[in-house]
XYZ file of C-alpha atoms in Angstrom:
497
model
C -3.322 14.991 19.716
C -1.448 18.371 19.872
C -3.300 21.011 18.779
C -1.732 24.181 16.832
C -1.304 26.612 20.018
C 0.833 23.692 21.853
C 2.966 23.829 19.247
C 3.879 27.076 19.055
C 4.161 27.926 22.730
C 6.718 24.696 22.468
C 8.176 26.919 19.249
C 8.443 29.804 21.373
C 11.373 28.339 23.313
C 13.383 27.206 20.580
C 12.257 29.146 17.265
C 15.480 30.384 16.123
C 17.482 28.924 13.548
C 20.650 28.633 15.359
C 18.804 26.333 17.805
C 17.303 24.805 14.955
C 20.568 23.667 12.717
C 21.883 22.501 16.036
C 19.245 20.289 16.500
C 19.487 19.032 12.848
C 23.122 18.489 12.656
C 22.273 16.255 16.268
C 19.755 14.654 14.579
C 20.958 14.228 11.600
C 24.257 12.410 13.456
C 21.556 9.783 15.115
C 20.216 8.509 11.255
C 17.897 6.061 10.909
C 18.351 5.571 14.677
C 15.607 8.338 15.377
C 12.389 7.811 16.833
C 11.037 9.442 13.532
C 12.563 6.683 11.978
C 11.520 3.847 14.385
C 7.706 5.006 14.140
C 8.479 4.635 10.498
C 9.396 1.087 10.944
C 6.789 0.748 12.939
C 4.252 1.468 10.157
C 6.049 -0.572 7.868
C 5.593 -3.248 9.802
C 1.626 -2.124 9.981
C 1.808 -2.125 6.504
C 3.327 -5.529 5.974
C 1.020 -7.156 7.830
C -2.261 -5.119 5.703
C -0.576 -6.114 2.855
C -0.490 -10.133 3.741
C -4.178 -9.933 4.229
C -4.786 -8.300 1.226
C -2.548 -10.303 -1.403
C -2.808 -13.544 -0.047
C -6.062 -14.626 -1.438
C -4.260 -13.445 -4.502
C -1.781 -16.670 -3.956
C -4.355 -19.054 -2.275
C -7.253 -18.411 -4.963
C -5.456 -20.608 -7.378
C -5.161 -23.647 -5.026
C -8.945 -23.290 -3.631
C -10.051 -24.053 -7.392
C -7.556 -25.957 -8.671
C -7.137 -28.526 -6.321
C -9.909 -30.366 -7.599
C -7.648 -31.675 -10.320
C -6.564 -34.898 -9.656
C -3.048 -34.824 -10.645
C -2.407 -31.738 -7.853
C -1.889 -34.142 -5.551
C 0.882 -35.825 -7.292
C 2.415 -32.908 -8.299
C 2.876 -32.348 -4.623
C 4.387 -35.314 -3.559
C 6.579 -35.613 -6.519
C 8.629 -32.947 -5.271
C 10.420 -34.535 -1.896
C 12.779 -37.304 -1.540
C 11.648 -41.318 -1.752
C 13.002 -41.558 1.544
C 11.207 -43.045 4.573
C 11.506 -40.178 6.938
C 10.211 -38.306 4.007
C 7.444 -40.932 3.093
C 5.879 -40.277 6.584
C 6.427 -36.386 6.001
C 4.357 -36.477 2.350
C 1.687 -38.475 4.296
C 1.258 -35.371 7.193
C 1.351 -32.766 4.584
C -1.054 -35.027 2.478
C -3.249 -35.461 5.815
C -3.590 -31.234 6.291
C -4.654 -30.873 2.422
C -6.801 -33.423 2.273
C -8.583 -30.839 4.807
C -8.297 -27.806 2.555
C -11.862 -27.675 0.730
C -11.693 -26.921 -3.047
C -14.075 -24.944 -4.785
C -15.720 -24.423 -8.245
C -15.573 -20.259 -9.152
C -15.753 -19.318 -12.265
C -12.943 -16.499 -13.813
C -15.911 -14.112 -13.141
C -16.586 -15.319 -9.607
C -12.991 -15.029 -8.786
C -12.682 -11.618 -9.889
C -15.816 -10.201 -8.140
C -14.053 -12.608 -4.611
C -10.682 -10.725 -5.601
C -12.498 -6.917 -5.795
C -14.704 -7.387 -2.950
C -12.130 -6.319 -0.342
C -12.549 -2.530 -2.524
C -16.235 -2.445 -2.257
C -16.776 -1.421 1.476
C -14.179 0.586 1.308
C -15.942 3.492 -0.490
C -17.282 4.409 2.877
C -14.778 3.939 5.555
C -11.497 6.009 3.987
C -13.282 9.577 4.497
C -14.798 9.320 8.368
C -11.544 7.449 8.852
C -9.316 10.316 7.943
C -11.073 13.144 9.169
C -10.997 11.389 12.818
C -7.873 10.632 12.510
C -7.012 13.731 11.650
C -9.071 15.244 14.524
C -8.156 13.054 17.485
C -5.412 11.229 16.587
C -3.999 7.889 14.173
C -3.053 5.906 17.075
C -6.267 4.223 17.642
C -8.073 4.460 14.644
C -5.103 2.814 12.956
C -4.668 -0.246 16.004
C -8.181 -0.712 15.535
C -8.439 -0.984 11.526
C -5.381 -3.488 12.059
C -6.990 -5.770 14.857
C -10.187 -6.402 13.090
C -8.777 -6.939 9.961
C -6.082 -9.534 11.264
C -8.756 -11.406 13.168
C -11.160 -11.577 10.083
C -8.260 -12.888 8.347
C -8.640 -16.080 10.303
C -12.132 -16.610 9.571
C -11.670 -16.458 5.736
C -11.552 -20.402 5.538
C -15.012 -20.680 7.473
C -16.724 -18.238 5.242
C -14.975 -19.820 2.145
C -16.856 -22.751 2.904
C -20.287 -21.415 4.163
C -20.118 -19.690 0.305
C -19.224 -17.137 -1.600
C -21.888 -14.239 -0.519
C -20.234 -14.635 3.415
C -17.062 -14.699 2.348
C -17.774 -11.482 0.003
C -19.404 -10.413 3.093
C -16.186 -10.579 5.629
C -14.192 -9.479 2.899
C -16.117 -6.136 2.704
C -15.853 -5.628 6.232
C -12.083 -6.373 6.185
C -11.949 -3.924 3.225
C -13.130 -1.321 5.970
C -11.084 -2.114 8.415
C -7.630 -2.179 6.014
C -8.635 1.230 4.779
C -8.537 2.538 8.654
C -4.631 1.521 8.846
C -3.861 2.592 5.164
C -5.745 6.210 5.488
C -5.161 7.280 9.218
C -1.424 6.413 9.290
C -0.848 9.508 7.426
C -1.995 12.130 10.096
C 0.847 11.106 12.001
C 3.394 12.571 9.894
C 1.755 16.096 9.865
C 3.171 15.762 13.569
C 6.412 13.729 12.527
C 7.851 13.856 9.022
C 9.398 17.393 8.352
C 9.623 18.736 5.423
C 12.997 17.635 3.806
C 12.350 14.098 5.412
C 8.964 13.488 4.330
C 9.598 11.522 1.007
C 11.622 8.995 3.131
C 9.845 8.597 6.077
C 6.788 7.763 3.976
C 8.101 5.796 1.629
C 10.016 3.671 4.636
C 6.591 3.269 5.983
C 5.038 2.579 2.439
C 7.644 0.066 1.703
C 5.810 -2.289 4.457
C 3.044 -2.597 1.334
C 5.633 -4.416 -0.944
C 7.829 -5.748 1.370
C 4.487 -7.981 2.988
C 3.124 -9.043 -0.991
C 6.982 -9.934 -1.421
C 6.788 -12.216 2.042
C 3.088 -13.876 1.182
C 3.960 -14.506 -2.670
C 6.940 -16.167 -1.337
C 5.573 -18.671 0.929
C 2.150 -18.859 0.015
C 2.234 -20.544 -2.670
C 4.615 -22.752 -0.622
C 1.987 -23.101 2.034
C -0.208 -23.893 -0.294
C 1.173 -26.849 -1.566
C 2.275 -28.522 1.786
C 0.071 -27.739 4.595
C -3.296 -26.374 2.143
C -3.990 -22.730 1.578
C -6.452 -22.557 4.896
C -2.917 -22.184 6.691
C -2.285 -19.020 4.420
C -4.922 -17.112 6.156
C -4.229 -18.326 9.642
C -0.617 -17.462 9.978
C -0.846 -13.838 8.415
C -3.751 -13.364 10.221
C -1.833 -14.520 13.731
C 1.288 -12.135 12.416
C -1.266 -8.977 12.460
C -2.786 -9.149 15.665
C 0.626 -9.886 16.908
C 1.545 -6.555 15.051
C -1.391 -4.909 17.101
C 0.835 -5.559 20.559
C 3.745 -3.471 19.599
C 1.435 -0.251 18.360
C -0.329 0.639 20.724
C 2.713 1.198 23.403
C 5.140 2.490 21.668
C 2.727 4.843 19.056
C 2.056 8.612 19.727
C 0.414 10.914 17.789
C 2.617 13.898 18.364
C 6.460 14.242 19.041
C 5.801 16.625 21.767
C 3.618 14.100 24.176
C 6.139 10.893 23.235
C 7.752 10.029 26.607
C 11.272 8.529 24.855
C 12.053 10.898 22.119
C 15.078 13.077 22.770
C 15.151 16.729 23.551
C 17.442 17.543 20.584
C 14.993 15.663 18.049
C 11.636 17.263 19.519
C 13.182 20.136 19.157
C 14.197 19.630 15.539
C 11.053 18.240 14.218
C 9.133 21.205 16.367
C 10.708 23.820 14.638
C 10.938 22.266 11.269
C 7.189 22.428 11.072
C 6.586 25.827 12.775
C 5.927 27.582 9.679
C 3.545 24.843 8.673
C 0.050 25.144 9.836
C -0.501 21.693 11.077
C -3.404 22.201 13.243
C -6.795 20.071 11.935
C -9.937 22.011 11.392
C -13.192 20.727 12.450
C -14.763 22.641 9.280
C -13.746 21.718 5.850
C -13.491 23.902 2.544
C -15.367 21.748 0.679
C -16.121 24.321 -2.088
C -12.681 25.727 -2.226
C -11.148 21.841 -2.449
C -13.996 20.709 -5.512
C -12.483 23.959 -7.310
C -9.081 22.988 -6.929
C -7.127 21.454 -10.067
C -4.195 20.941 -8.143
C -5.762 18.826 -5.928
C -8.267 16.828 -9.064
C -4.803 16.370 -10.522
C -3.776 14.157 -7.066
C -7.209 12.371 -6.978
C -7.289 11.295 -10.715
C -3.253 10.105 -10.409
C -4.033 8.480 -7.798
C -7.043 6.134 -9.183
C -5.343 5.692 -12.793
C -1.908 4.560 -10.606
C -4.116 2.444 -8.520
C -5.904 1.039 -11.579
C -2.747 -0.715 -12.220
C -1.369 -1.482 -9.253
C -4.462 -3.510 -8.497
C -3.989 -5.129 -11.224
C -0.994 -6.362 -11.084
C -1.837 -7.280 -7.057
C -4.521 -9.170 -7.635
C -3.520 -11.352 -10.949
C 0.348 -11.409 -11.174
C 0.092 -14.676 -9.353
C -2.929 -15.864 -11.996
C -0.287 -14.663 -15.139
C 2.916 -16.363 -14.167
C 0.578 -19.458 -13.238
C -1.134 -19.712 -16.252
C 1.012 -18.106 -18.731
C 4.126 -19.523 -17.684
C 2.660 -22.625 -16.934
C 4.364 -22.348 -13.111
C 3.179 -24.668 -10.253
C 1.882 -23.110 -6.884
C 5.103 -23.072 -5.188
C 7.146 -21.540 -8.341
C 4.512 -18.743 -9.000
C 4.790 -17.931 -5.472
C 8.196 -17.411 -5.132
C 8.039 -15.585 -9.684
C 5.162 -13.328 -8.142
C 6.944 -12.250 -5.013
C 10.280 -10.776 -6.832
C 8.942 -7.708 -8.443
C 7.670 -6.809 -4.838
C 10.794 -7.061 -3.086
C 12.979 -5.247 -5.889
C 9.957 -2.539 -5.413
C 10.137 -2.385 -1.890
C 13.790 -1.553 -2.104
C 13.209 0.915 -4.972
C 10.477 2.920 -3.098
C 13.159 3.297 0.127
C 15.542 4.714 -2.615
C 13.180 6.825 -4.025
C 12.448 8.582 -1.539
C 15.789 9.138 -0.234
C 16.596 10.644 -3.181
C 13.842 13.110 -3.621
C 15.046 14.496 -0.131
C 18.512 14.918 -1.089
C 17.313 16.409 -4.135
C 15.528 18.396 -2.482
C 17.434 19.183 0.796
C 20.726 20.108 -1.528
C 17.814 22.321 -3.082
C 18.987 20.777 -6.877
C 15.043 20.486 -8.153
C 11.797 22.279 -6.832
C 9.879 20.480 -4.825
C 6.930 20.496 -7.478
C 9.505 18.833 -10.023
C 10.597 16.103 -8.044
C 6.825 15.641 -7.654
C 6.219 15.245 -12.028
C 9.131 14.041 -12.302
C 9.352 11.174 -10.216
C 5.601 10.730 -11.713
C 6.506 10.691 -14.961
C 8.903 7.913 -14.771
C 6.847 5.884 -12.376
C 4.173 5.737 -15.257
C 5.546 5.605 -18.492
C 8.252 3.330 -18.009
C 6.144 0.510 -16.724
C 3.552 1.334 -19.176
C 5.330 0.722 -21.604
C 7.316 -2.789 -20.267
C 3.516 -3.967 -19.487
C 2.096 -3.758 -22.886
C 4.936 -5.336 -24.401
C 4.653 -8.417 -21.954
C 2.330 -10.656 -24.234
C 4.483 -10.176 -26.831
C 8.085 -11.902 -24.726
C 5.516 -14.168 -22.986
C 7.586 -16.974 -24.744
C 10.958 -16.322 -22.644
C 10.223 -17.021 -18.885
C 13.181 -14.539 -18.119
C 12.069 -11.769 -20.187
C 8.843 -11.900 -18.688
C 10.008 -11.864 -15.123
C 12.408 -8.910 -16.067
C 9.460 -6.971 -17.361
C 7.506 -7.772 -14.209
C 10.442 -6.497 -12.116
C 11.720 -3.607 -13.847
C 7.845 -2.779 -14.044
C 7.597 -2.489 -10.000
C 10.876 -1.235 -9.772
C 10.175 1.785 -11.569
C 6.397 2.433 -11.129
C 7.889 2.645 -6.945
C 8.800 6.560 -8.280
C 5.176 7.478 -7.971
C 5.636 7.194 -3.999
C 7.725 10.420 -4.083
C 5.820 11.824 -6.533
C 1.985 12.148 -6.682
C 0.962 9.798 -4.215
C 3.022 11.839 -1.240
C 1.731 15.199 -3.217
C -1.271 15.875 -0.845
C 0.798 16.203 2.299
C 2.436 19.026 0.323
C -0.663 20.960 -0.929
C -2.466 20.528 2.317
C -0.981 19.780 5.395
C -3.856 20.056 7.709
C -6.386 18.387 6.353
C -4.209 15.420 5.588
C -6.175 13.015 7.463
C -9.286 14.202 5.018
C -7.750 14.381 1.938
C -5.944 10.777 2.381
C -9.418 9.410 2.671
C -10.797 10.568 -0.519
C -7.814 9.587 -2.160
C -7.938 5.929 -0.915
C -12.071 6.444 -1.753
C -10.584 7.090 -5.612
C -8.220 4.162 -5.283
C -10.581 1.669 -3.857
C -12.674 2.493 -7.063
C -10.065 1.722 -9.276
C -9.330 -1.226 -7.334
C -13.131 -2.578 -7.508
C -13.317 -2.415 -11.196
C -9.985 -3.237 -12.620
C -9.273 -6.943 -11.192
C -13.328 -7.347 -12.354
C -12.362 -5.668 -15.568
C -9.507 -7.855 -15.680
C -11.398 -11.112 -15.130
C -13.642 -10.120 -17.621
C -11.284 -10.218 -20.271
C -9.664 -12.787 -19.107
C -12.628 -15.294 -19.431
C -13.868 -13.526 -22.699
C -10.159 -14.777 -24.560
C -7.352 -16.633 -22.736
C -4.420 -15.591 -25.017
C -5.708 -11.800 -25.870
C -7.550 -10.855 -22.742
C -4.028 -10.626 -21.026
C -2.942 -8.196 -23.652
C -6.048 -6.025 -23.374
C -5.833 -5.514 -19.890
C -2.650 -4.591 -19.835
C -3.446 -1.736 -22.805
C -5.818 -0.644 -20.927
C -4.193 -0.259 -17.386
C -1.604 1.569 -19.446
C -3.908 3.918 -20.923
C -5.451 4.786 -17.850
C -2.053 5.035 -16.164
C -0.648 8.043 -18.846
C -4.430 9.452 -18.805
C -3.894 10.003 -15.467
C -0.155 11.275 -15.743
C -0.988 14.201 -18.741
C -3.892 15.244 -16.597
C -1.499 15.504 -13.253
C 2.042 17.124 -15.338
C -0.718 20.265 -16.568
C -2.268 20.500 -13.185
C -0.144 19.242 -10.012
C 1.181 21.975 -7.745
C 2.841 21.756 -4.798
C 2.497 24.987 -2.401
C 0.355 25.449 0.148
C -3.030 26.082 -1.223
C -5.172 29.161 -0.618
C -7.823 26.764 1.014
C -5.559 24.642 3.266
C -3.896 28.408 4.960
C -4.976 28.879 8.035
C -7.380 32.527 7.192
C -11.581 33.206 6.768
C -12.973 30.996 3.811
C -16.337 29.573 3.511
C -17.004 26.818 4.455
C -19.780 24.307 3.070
């Protein structure tokens, strides 16, 4: 990893800002064709593939109980052709799901099953960003994404040696996820600069949605014609397939990246040279617990992450149970609020850069802003759900326009510590993921809880309450978010803890 002095005696050559507009007008000519840009669809695709693992006992959970129903198996057939060729096709999909093991979990059980990826995680997102931030993303990220891909395949093994293993391998997954989804950020201290950073991590981000769009789609697909075992082994395949195009074509700095064009090293150089990017083996740990601006960032981000688990972990469950949708339909239901988000976070963050590059808003009020209208507005479509639960269509336009809009909060508080801190951004994305995996431990068990207590209110109640956390959250962040440079994060004497 470059460390500060390389940077500035590569500054030294090109510092001045006629150099530097010529290298952004170059760069700006190449678009999305940059190697800025390809490392961001590189992480995407990291991000797609964290995301399958994650949501897609989400879609399989429902077919590992449920298929102990007897008329499932109907239901299946029922669905093809009463042609011969067809005949012998039922029979080979009936032949693979008659070797998909169903189980009996209670509401409970499943809920503990769903949060148990979250409850390792408390320990991992910290270490994981601080040597990231030290030594570099590159491997701490390819190595967070190997070993959760290939525990992905074992999930069916531990499902059936019982539900403490596969709690178990689902902790230890939980680790390894939170190594890809915490150290990919200290790459763009290096990469992103400033009037590009909103896009460039939100094209990465996007992988998130874009991978619960792909496994909602065909999961529940899978499900129902070759048995939900094959959900875990093909996502799982996809990841560590993923792993073979990071590692040679990942760098952690512009400077040391063997393909990247003069013109754009040059650009993204001396776009950052008044940022002090260089990590810190010492941390201000006193000066950071003092800071509001950067409370308001951690509490945003575990009331947004309340509900975002939330909605990962049971949208599948509420279009399947409310809307009385089979496998395959609440598959494909579940998957189109993801892939209308995925879009909408791309947008989003294009257009806090422009607003912000054609200097129309502050930088701190694209940050509340876009904040603002990625919480209320879905806040407020969520608790009215139970009440339009009778029209399918409503309900699926509430679900869409709900992760359409909530996809603001990527340019807004969620990107916010890159702006208050560059160079501990490694750090500070751990503890933030430390505060999210906490919200996402307790709200799918919250959830569940409900859920068993009343079928037909326990949906509205967790949606109040995800909503009240979400604007808690939001009031806290609009009094206290900032988003210069803080005292602590300047490169001058402090004490240290």
């Amino acid at each position: 990893m470059s460390t500060g002095p390389d940077v500035k005696a590569t500054v030294g050559d090109i510092s001045n800002d006629g150099n530097l507009n010529m290298a952004q007008e170059e760069c700006s000519r190449k678009g999305f064709c940059s190697v800025r840009h390809g490392l961001a669809l590189i992480l995407q695709l990291c991000n797609f593939s964290i995301y399958t693992q994650q949501m897609n006992l989400s879609i399989a959970i429902p077919a590992m109980v449920n298929n102990t129903a007897p008329p499932s198996q109907p239901n299946a057939s029922t669905e093809w052709p009463s042609t011969d060729s067809q005949d012998y096709w039922n029979e080979t999909l009936k032949e693979f799901k008659a070797m998909a093991p169903a189980y009996d979990w209670s509401p409970e059980i499943q809920g503990i099953i769903l949060s148990s990826l979250n409850y390792g995680s408390f320990l991992a997102p910290i270490p994981s960003g601080y040597v990231a931030g030290i030594f570099g993303a590159k491997y701490v990220v390819g190595a967070g994404l190997f070993i959760s891909s290939f525990l992905t395949l074992f999930i069916p093994l531990a499902a059936n040696a019982g539900v403490a293993l596969l709690i178990v391998l689902r902790i230890v997954q939980g680790i390894a996820q939170v190594m890809v989804l915490t150290g990919q950020y200290s790459i763009w201290v290096k990469w992103a600069p400033p009037l590009e950073r909103s896009q460039l991590t939100t094209i990465a981000g996007s992988g998130s949605m874009l991978g619960s769009f792909i496994v909602l789609l065909v999961g529940g697909l899978l499900c129902q014609t070759i048995g939900w075992p094959y959900v875990f082994y093909i996502f799982g395949g996809i990841g560590c397939a993923c792993c073979l195009l990071w590692f040679p074509l990942t760098y952690d700095d512009p400077v040391n990246h063997p393909f990247i064009s003069a013109a754009e090293k040059r650009y993204i150089v001396c776009s950052l040279a008044q940022q002090d990017c260089s990590p810190g083996w010492s941390l201000p740990i006193r000066a950071m617990i003092k800071s509001l601006p950067l409370w308001a960032i951690l509490i945003s981000y575990f009331c947004e992450y309340w509900l975002f688990y939330t909605i990962m972990a049971y949208t599948p469950t509420y279009i399947s149970s409310v809307l009385q949708a089979n496998l395959r339909d609440s598959g494909i239901l579940s998957a189109l609020p993801f892939v209308v988000g995925c879009i909408c976070i791309i947008l989003g963050g294009l257009l806090a850069d422009f607003l912000l590059s054609r200097k129309i808003l502050r930088l701190i009020t694209i940050r509340k802003l876009f904040t603002a209208i990625g919480v209320l507005f879905p806040s407020v479509i969520l608790v009215s759900l139970p009440w339009v639960r009778s029209s399918h269509s409503m309900t699926m336009t509430f679900l869409v326009l709900s992760s359409a809009i909530s996809s603001f909060c990527e340019s807004g508080a969620l990107v916010n510590f890159l702006d208050i801190a560059p160079r501990y951004t490694g750090f500070l994305k751990g503890l933030l993921q430390v505060f999210a995996h906490i919200a996402g431990a307790i709200s799918p068990t919250a959830a569940g809880f409900f859920i068993s207590q009343d079928s037909e209110f326990g949906w509205r109640n967790v949606f109040l309450l995800s909503a009240a956390v979400n604007i808690s959250g939001l009031v806290f962040y609009l009094i206290f978010g900032r988003a210069d440079v803080q005292d602590w994060a300047k490169e001058q004497t402090f004490t240290h803890l």
